[in-house]
C-alpha cells in the first residue's frame, strides 16, 4: 500500500492589520493595527505625492500586512519602514 506524503507550508506571518487607507492634504492616512496614523507623502513617497488620484487609489495591501503596492505608479512602501521599525539582518557565524 502506497502512502501519500503531504507538504505543509508554514503559516504566513501576519505583520500588521491595515485598513482605511486614504489621502488627505498631502498626507497618507491609514489605520495600522487599529491605530490611526498620518504620514507626510513628500517624506515617505514623493512618487505618490505627484501621482494622480487614479494612481493613488489603485493600491494593493499585502496579505500579511507587510506593505502596500501601487501598481500604476510602481511604488512600494513597507509598513515597518513608515513606522520607523528597523530589522537588523541576522548573521550566523561559521565554525570551521
PDB file of C-alpha atoms in Angstrom:
ATOM      1  CA  UNK A   1       0.000   0.000   0.000  1.00  0.00           C
ATOM      2  CA  UNK A   2       1.373   3.409  -1.001  1.00  0.00           C
ATOM      3  CA  UNK A   3       1.296   6.219   1.478  1.00  0.00           C
ATOM      4  CA  UNK A   4       0.843   9.815   0.401  1.00  0.00           C
ATOM      5  CA  UNK A   5       3.264  12.388   1.613  1.00  0.00           C
ATOM      6  CA  UNK A   6       1.903  15.876   2.064  1.00  0.00           C
ATOM      7  CA  UNK A   7       3.924  19.011   2.413  1.00  0.00           C
ATOM      8  CA  UNK A   8       2.592  21.522   4.868  1.00  0.00           C
ATOM      9  CA  UNK A   9       3.590  25.115   4.363  1.00  0.00           C
ATOM     10  CA  UNK A  10       4.160  27.207   7.469  1.00  0.00           C
ATOM     11  CA  UNK A  11       1.511  29.852   8.092  1.00  0.00           C
ATOM     12  CA  UNK A  12       2.353  33.279   6.721  1.00  0.00           C
ATOM     13  CA  UNK A  13       3.369  35.653   9.484  1.00  0.00           C
ATOM     14  CA  UNK A  14       0.871  38.465   9.888  1.00  0.00           C
ATOM     15  CA  UNK A  15       2.906  41.651  10.274  1.00  0.00           C
ATOM     16  CA  UNK A  16       0.212  44.328  10.536  1.00  0.00           C
ATOM     17  CA  UNK A  17      -3.531  44.836  10.263  1.00  0.00           C
ATOM     18  CA  UNK A  18      -4.007  47.580   7.642  1.00  0.00           C
ATOM     19  CA  UNK A  19      -7.293  49.377   6.951  1.00  0.00           C
ATOM     20  CA  UNK A  20      -8.924  52.663   5.950  1.00  0.00           C
ATOM     21  CA  UNK A  21      -6.183  53.936   3.644  1.00  0.00           C
ATOM     22  CA  UNK A  22      -6.895  57.383   2.190  1.00  0.00           C
ATOM     23  CA  UNK A  23      -5.147  60.567   1.114  1.00  0.00           C
ATOM     24  CA  UNK A  24      -5.794  63.971   2.720  1.00  0.00           C
ATOM     25  CA  UNK A  25      -3.995  67.261   2.045  1.00  0.00           C
ATOM     26  CA  UNK A  26      -0.583  65.782   1.221  1.00  0.00           C
ATOM     27  CA  UNK A  27      -0.806  63.009   3.823  1.00  0.00           C
ATOM     28  CA  UNK A  28      -1.351  59.265   3.694  1.00  0.00           C
ATOM     29  CA  UNK A  29      -3.901  58.474   6.420  1.00  0.00           C
ATOM     30  CA  UNK A  30      -4.151  54.832   7.440  1.00  0.00           C
ATOM     31  CA  UNK A  31      -5.122  52.590  10.348  1.00  0.00           C
ATOM     32  CA  UNK A  32      -2.259  50.317  11.369  1.00  0.00           C
ATOM     33  CA  UNK A  33      -3.040  47.661  13.961  1.00  0.00           C
ATOM     34  CA  UNK A  34      -6.179  49.589  14.948  1.00  0.00           C
ATOM     35  CA  UNK A  35      -4.425  52.944  15.403  1.00  0.00           C
ATOM     36  CA  UNK A  36      -4.901  55.884  13.010  1.00  0.00           C
ATOM     37  CA  UNK A  37      -1.618  57.196  11.561  1.00  0.00           C
ATOM     38  CA  UNK A  38      -0.727  60.132   9.270  1.00  0.00           C
ATOM     39  CA  UNK A  39       2.384  60.259   7.106  1.00  0.00           C
ATOM     40  CA  UNK A  40       3.513  63.202   5.003  1.00  0.00           C
ATOM     41  CA  UNK A  41       3.708  61.998   1.393  1.00  0.00           C
ATOM     42  CA  UNK A  42       6.762  64.052   0.441  1.00  0.00           C
ATOM     43  CA  UNK A  43       8.710  62.311   3.233  1.00  0.00           C
ATOM     44  CA  UNK A  44       7.603  58.716   2.663  1.00  0.00           C
ATOM     45  CA  UNK A  45       6.756  58.554  -1.057  1.00  0.00           C
ATOM     46  CA  UNK A  46       7.428  61.533  -3.346  1.00  0.00           C
ATOM     47  CA  UNK A  47       6.133  59.424  -6.259  1.00  0.00           C
ATOM     48  CA  UNK A  48       2.703  59.252  -4.610  1.00  0.00           C
ATOM     49  CA  UNK A  49       2.781  62.946  -3.793  1.00  0.00           C
ATOM     50  CA  UNK A  50       2.913  63.621  -7.554  1.00  0.00           C
ATOM     51  CA  UNK A  51       0.595  60.771  -8.563  1.00  0.00           C
ATOM     52  CA  UNK A  52      -2.919  61.283  -9.899  1.00  0.00           C
ATOM     53  CA  UNK A  53      -5.979  60.403  -7.827  1.00  0.00           C
ATOM     54  CA  UNK A  54      -6.477  57.323 -10.027  1.00  0.00           C
ATOM     55  CA  UNK A  55      -2.873  56.184  -9.437  1.00  0.00           C
ATOM     56  CA  UNK A  56      -3.122  56.750  -5.675  1.00  0.00           C
ATOM     57  CA  UNK A  57      -6.433  54.957  -5.295  1.00  0.00           C
ATOM     58  CA  UNK A  58      -5.245  51.840  -7.132  1.00  0.00           C
ATOM     59  CA  UNK A  59      -3.281  50.003  -4.427  1.00  0.00           C
ATOM     60  CA  UNK A  60      -2.821  46.507  -3.036  1.00  0.00           C
ATOM     61  CA  UNK A  61      -2.201  45.689   0.616  1.00  0.00           C
ATOM     62  CA  UNK A  62      -0.061  42.591   1.028  1.00  0.00           C
ATOM     63  CA  UNK A  63      -1.983  39.679   2.599  1.00  0.00           C
ATOM     64  CA  UNK A  64       0.387  39.655   5.577  1.00  0.00           C
ATOM     65  CA  UNK A  65       0.146  43.410   6.094  1.00  0.00           C
ATOM     66  CA  UNK A  66       3.852  43.816   5.350  1.00  0.00           C
ATOM     67  CA  UNK A  67       3.413  46.613   2.840  1.00  0.00           C
ATOM     68  CA  UNK A  68       1.389  48.434   0.206  1.00  0.00           C
ATOM     69  CA  UNK A  69       1.921  48.397  -3.561  1.00  0.00           C
ATOM     70  CA  UNK A  70       0.669  50.951  -6.103  1.00  0.00           C
ATOM     71  CA  UNK A  71       0.908  49.162  -9.480  1.00  0.00           C
ATOM     72  CA  UNK A  72       0.138  52.202 -11.678  1.00  0.00           C
ATOM     73  CA  UNK A  73       2.977  54.169 -10.051  1.00  0.00           C
ATOM     74  CA  UNK A  74       5.213  51.139  -9.413  1.00  0.00           C
ATOM     75  CA  UNK A  75       5.606  52.281  -5.811  1.00  0.00           C
ATOM     76  CA  UNK A  76       6.019  50.065  -2.749  1.00  0.00           C
ATOM     77  CA  UNK A  77       6.025  51.084   0.898  1.00  0.00           C
ATOM     78  CA  UNK A  78       6.739  48.817   3.839  1.00  0.00           C
ATOM     79  CA  UNK A  79       4.641  49.438   6.928  1.00  0.00           C
ATOM     80  CA  UNK A  80       7.608  48.887   9.234  1.00  0.00           C
ATOM     81  CA  UNK A  81       9.558  51.436   7.188  1.00  0.00           C
ATOM     82  CA  UNK A  82       6.838  54.048   7.683  1.00  0.00           C
ATOM     83  CA  UNK A  83       6.709  53.272  11.400  1.00  0.00           C
ATOM     84  CA  UNK A  84      10.496  53.548  11.697  1.00  0.00           C
ATOM     85  CA  UNK A  85      10.951  49.906  12.698  1.00  0.00           C
ATOM     86  CA  UNK A  86      14.409  48.639  11.811  1.00  0.00           C
ATOM     87  CA  UNK A  87      15.165  44.976  11.320  1.00  0.00           C
ATOM     88  CA  UNK A  88      18.840  44.087  11.574  1.00  0.00           C
ATOM     89  CA  UNK A  89      19.977  41.168   9.436  1.00  0.00           C
ATOM     90  CA  UNK A  90      20.767  38.088  11.431  1.00  0.00           C
ATOM     91  CA  UNK A  91      24.256  36.772  10.820  1.00  0.00           C
ATOM     92  CA  UNK A  92      25.281  33.243  11.572  1.00  0.00           C
ATOM     93  CA  UNK A  93      28.892  32.581  12.445  1.00  0.00           C
ATOM     94  CA  UNK A  94      30.572  29.770  10.626  1.00  0.00           C
ATOM     95  CA  UNK A  95      32.552  27.399  12.745  1.00  0.00           C
ATOM     96  CA  UNK A  96      35.492  25.870  10.964  1.00  0.00           C
TER      97      UNK A  96
END
